Tab-separated table of C-alpha atoms in Angstrom:
chain	number	residue	atom	x	y	z
A	1	UNK	CA	142.830	222.449	44.812
A	2	UNK	CA	140.134	219.252	45.113
A	3	UNK	CA	137.194	218.367	42.516
A	4	UNK	CA	134.159	217.249	42.798
A	5	UNK	CA	134.301	213.504	43.259
A	6	UNK	CA	133.191	211.177	40.659
A	7	UNK	CA	131.982	207.805	41.346
A	8	UNK	CA	133.498	205.588	38.235
A	9	UNK	CA	134.822	201.851	38.265
A	10	UNK	CA	137.150	200.309	39.307
A	11	UNK	CA	138.273	196.960	37.788
A	12	UNK	CA	139.064	195.272	41.281
A	13	UNK	CA	135.057	195.958	42.473
A	14	UNK	CA	133.859	194.545	38.855
A	15	UNK	CA	132.584	190.938	39.608
A	16	UNK	CA	133.210	189.154	36.326
A	17	UNK	CA	136.745	190.846	36.268
A	18	UNK	CA	139.161	187.811	36.400
A	19	UNK	CA	139.881	186.804	40.411
A	20	UNK	CA	143.530	186.537	39.031
A	21	UNK	CA	143.912	189.808	37.702
A	22	UNK	CA	142.296	191.159	40.795
A	23	UNK	CA	144.832	189.555	42.720
A	24	UNK	CA	147.615	191.172	40.681
A	25	UNK	CA	146.184	194.163	41.850
A	26	UNK	CA	145.876	193.596	45.295
A	27	UNK	CA	149.453	191.665	45.140
A	28	UNK	CA	150.742	194.981	43.857
A	29	UNK	CA	149.354	196.935	46.375
A	30	UNK	CA	150.819	195.035	49.446
A	31	UNK	CA	154.100	195.435	48.021
A	32	UNK	CA	154.338	199.105	46.527
A	33	UNK	CA	152.801	200.111	50.280
A	34	UNK	CA	155.141	198.093	52.271
A	35	UNK	CA	158.230	199.103	50.115
A	36	UNK	CA	157.148	202.797	50.276
A	37	UNK	CA	156.085	203.047	53.674
A	38	UNK	CA	152.718	204.363	52.899
A	39	UNK	CA	150.795	203.595	55.944
A	40	UNK	CA	153.724	203.732	58.688
A	41	UNK	CA	152.163	207.250	59.873
A	42	UNK	CA	148.998	205.482	60.301
A	43	UNK	CA	150.178	202.661	62.180
A	44	UNK	CA	151.928	204.973	64.624
A	45	UNK	CA	148.550	206.762	65.376
A	46	UNK	CA	146.674	203.073	65.186
A	47	UNK	CA	149.455	201.807	68.010
A	48	UNK	CA	148.133	204.612	70.245
A	49	UNK	CA	144.728	203.828	69.792
A	50	UNK	CA	145.115	200.084	70.447
A	51	UNK	CA	147.049	201.107	73.826
A	52	UNK	CA	144.290	203.570	74.773
A	53	UNK	CA	141.359	201.061	74.112
A	54	UNK	CA	143.284	197.589	75.700
A	55	UNK	CA	142.767	196.296	72.272
A	56	UNK	CA	144.044	192.460	71.312
A	57	UNK	CA	142.168	191.982	68.225
A	58	UNK	CA	141.753	193.862	64.890
A	59	UNK	CA	139.536	193.498	62.223
A	60	UNK	CA	140.654	194.292	58.393
A	61	UNK	CA	137.828	195.495	56.313
A	62	UNK	CA	138.777	195.651	52.103
A	63	UNK	CA	141.913	193.882	53.472
A	64	UNK	CA	142.950	193.339	49.730
A	65	UNK	CA	146.000	191.390	49.961
A	66	UNK	CA	146.370	191.671	53.392
A	67	UNK	CA	150.094	192.087	53.058
A	68	UNK	CA	150.012	195.852	55.062
A	69	UNK	CA	148.852	194.296	58.561
A	70	UNK	CA	152.321	192.482	58.911
A	71	UNK	CA	154.055	195.667	59.071
A	72	UNK	CA	151.004	196.486	61.814
A	73	UNK	CA	151.643	193.964	63.918
A	74	UNK	CA	155.278	194.105	63.919
A	75	UNK	CA	155.222	198.079	64.872
A	76	UNK	CA	153.143	196.921	67.588
A	77	UNK	CA	155.165	194.730	69.289
A	78	UNK	CA	157.875	196.282	68.421
A	79	UNK	CA	156.595	199.628	69.884
A	80	UNK	CA	154.461	198.342	72.358
A	81	UNK	CA	155.132	194.797	73.187
A	82	UNK	CA	151.128	194.667	73.295
A	83	UNK	CA	149.603	191.252	72.661
A	84	UNK	CA	147.846	191.509	69.403
A	85	UNK	CA	145.751	189.694	66.719
A	86	UNK	CA	144.325	190.066	63.198
A	87	UNK	CA	141.877	189.008	61.357
A	88	UNK	CA	141.763	189.710	57.484
A	89	UNK	CA	138.143	190.186	55.311
A	90	UNK	CA	136.483	191.817	52.175
A	91	UNK	CA	134.437	191.300	50.046
A	92	UNK	CA	136.319	190.227	47.602
A	93	UNK	CA	138.847	188.053	49.692
A	94	UNK	CA	142.383	187.047	48.054
A	95	UNK	CA	142.638	183.910	49.883
A	96	UNK	CA	145.535	182.958	48.169
A	97	UNK	CA	147.423	186.087	49.627
A	98	UNK	CA	145.513	185.683	53.108
A	99	UNK	CA	147.095	182.231	53.507
A	100	UNK	CA	150.562	183.189	53.108
A	101	UNK	CA	150.399	186.565	55.623
A	102	UNK	CA	149.020	184.013	57.704
A	103	UNK	CA	151.669	180.938	57.773
A	104	UNK	CA	154.313	183.980	57.953
A	105	UNK	CA	152.677	185.270	60.580
A	106	UNK	CA	149.905	183.278	62.399
A	107	UNK	CA	148.707	186.102	64.592
A	108	UNK	CA	147.180	186.942	61.178
A	109	UNK	CA	144.240	185.042	60.275
A	110	UNK	CA	141.485	185.613	57.666
A	111	UNK	CA	137.448	184.702	57.229
A	112	UNK	CA	137.568	182.917	53.806
A	113	UNK	CA	133.890	183.831	53.641
A	114	UNK	CA	132.996	187.419	51.858
A	115	UNK	CA	132.664	190.241	54.874
A	116	UNK	CA	130.418	193.273	53.490
A	117	UNK	CA	132.323	196.101	55.389
A	118	UNK	CA	128.173	197.851	55.911
A	119	UNK	CA	127.207	194.612	57.581
A	120	UNK	CA	130.101	192.982	59.799
A	121	UNK	CA	128.867	189.459	61.376
A	122	UNK	CA	127.873	189.935	64.795
A	123	UNK	CA	130.099	187.352	66.005
A	124	UNK	CA	133.483	188.888	64.088
A	125	UNK	CA	134.477	190.775	67.248
A	126	UNK	CA	137.684	193.312	67.068
A	127	UNK	CA	138.445	196.729	66.514
A	128	UNK	CA	137.879	197.613	62.776
A	129	UNK	CA	140.250	199.456	60.736
A	130	UNK	CA	139.976	200.390	56.957
A	131	UNK	CA	142.866	200.742	54.551
A	132	UNK	CA	142.950	202.775	51.271
A	133	UNK	CA	139.399	201.108	51.292
A	134	UNK	CA	136.564	204.025	51.842
A	135	UNK	CA	136.779	205.754	48.726
A	136	UNK	CA	135.372	202.719	46.677
A	137	UNK	CA	131.859	203.297	48.322
A	138	UNK	CA	129.706	205.737	47.538
A	139	UNK	CA	128.638	208.372	50.095
A	140	UNK	CA	125.789	206.890	51.405
A	141	UNK	CA	127.234	203.511	51.494
A	142	UNK	CA	130.031	205.159	53.342
A	143	UNK	CA	127.889	206.289	55.386
A	144	UNK	CA	126.333	202.847	56.392
A	145	UNK	CA	129.612	201.190	57.163
A	146	UNK	CA	129.965	204.242	59.974
A	147	UNK	CA	126.985	203.470	61.224
A	148	UNK	CA	127.503	199.862	61.645
A	149	UNK	CA	130.750	200.272	62.990
A	150	UNK	CA	129.032	202.848	65.847
A	151	UNK	CA	125.604	200.239	65.626
A	152	UNK	CA	128.478	197.260	67.103
A	153	UNK	CA	129.950	199.735	69.239
A	154	UNK	CA	133.858	198.832	68.326
A	155	UNK	CA	134.626	202.282	66.807
A	156	UNK	CA	136.563	202.319	63.402
A	157	UNK	CA	140.063	203.478	62.351
A	158	UNK	CA	139.923	204.861	58.815
A	159	UNK	CA	143.263	205.724	56.441
A	160	UNK	CA	143.256	206.968	52.915
A	161	UNK	CA	146.912	208.241	51.475
A	162	UNK	CA	144.629	209.077	48.436
A	163	UNK	CA	143.921	212.806	47.255
A	164	UNK	CA	141.069	214.205	45.043
A	165	UNK	CA	142.284	216.371	42.901
A	166	UNK	CA	145.328	216.678	40.349
A	167	UNK	CA	147.711	216.982	43.096
A	168	UNK	CA	146.576	213.121	43.861
A	169	UNK	CA	146.085	212.516	40.507
A	170	UNK	CA	149.607	213.542	38.739
A	171	UNK	CA	151.599	211.125	40.664
A	172	UNK	CA	148.844	208.007	39.790
A	173	UNK	CA	150.631	208.704	36.067
A	174	UNK	CA	153.355	207.458	37.069
A	175	UNK	CA	151.788	204.063	38.032
A	176	UNK	CA	152.262	202.179	35.345
A	177	UNK	CA	156.321	202.776	36.052
A	178	UNK	CA	156.389	201.324	39.313
A	179	UNK	CA	154.615	198.239	38.310
A	180	UNK	CA	157.247	197.462	36.073
A	181	UNK	CA	159.225	198.180	38.465
A	182	UNK	CA	158.202	196.424	41.628
A	183	UNK	CA	156.633	193.296	40.055
A	184	UNK	CA	160.115	191.248	40.245
A	185	UNK	CA	160.106	191.685	44.019
A	186	UNK	CA	156.457	190.369	44.472
A	187	UNK	CA	156.054	186.812	45.843
A	188	UNK	CA	155.866	184.288	45.483
A	189	UNK	CA	157.241	184.446	41.954
A	190	UNK	CA	154.104	183.913	39.135
A	191	UNK	CA	155.210	183.572	35.411
A	192	UNK	CA	151.286	184.634	34.350
A	193	UNK	CA	152.085	187.896	36.693
A	194	UNK	CA	155.059	188.638	34.330
A	195	UNK	CA	153.230	188.056	30.949
A	196	UNK	CA	150.250	189.685	31.986
A	197	UNK	CA	152.952	192.876	33.137
A	198	UNK	CA	155.897	192.639	30.638
A	199	UNK	CA	153.780	191.259	27.546
A	200	UNK	CA	150.363	191.883	27.829
A	201	UNK	CA	150.435	195.321	30.185
A	202	UNK	CA	147.052	193.914	31.831
A	203	UNK	CA	148.231	195.055	35.390
A	204	UNK	CA	149.931	198.566	34.720
A	205	UNK	CA	146.652	199.435	33.061
A	206	UNK	CA	144.459	198.206	35.489
A	207	UNK	CA	146.648	199.814	38.421
A	208	UNK	CA	146.912	203.197	36.740
A	209	UNK	CA	142.855	203.279	35.470
A	210	UNK	CA	142.121	202.072	39.574
A	211	UNK	CA	144.760	204.665	40.641
A	212	UNK	CA	142.818	207.462	38.516
A	213	UNK	CA	139.748	206.602	40.007
A	214	UNK	CA	140.712	206.576	43.556
A	215	UNK	CA	141.981	210.158	43.390
């Protein structure tokens, strides 16, 4: 059963929350999404849209760590042999993660400055995507994001894997366990990440809260 939407805070949206802790969550989400293949069904749809629009550049809004875009680019290249590039953007860009992603695949670049998803710069051309980001916004701001995309004439692809209701919240209760399991596989290695995960459990509790709020 669905439930009424409650717009509670998420730690990654708080301007005063330490950037290093925000990066811990976005790095974890990037690793978990890739290991679990959560975006693969969405990417299959996106590949068809890219080909239908003859699109050669994507612009990801609210990119987080941007790790999911390696899978996007790889699948487009593998399935369609279609030349494609991507630009990662965010209101709170995780620059360290963006640099790593760009180094691993130069077809993925990024904007170091803050980019507001509801007011994308006119010179930032490309087909916009929003992976697991729309739920962060209140309805009026979400409408502004869609309206801005329509105004620019680019279209937009929005993907969410969260579900509002008990069916979506119950699995979120297990996220601390997943954080503990996946953290050793997150690269690059970080002693501080291990400390804030296993000694003082900031990372698992932060991901748990934000996951419950998302649902």
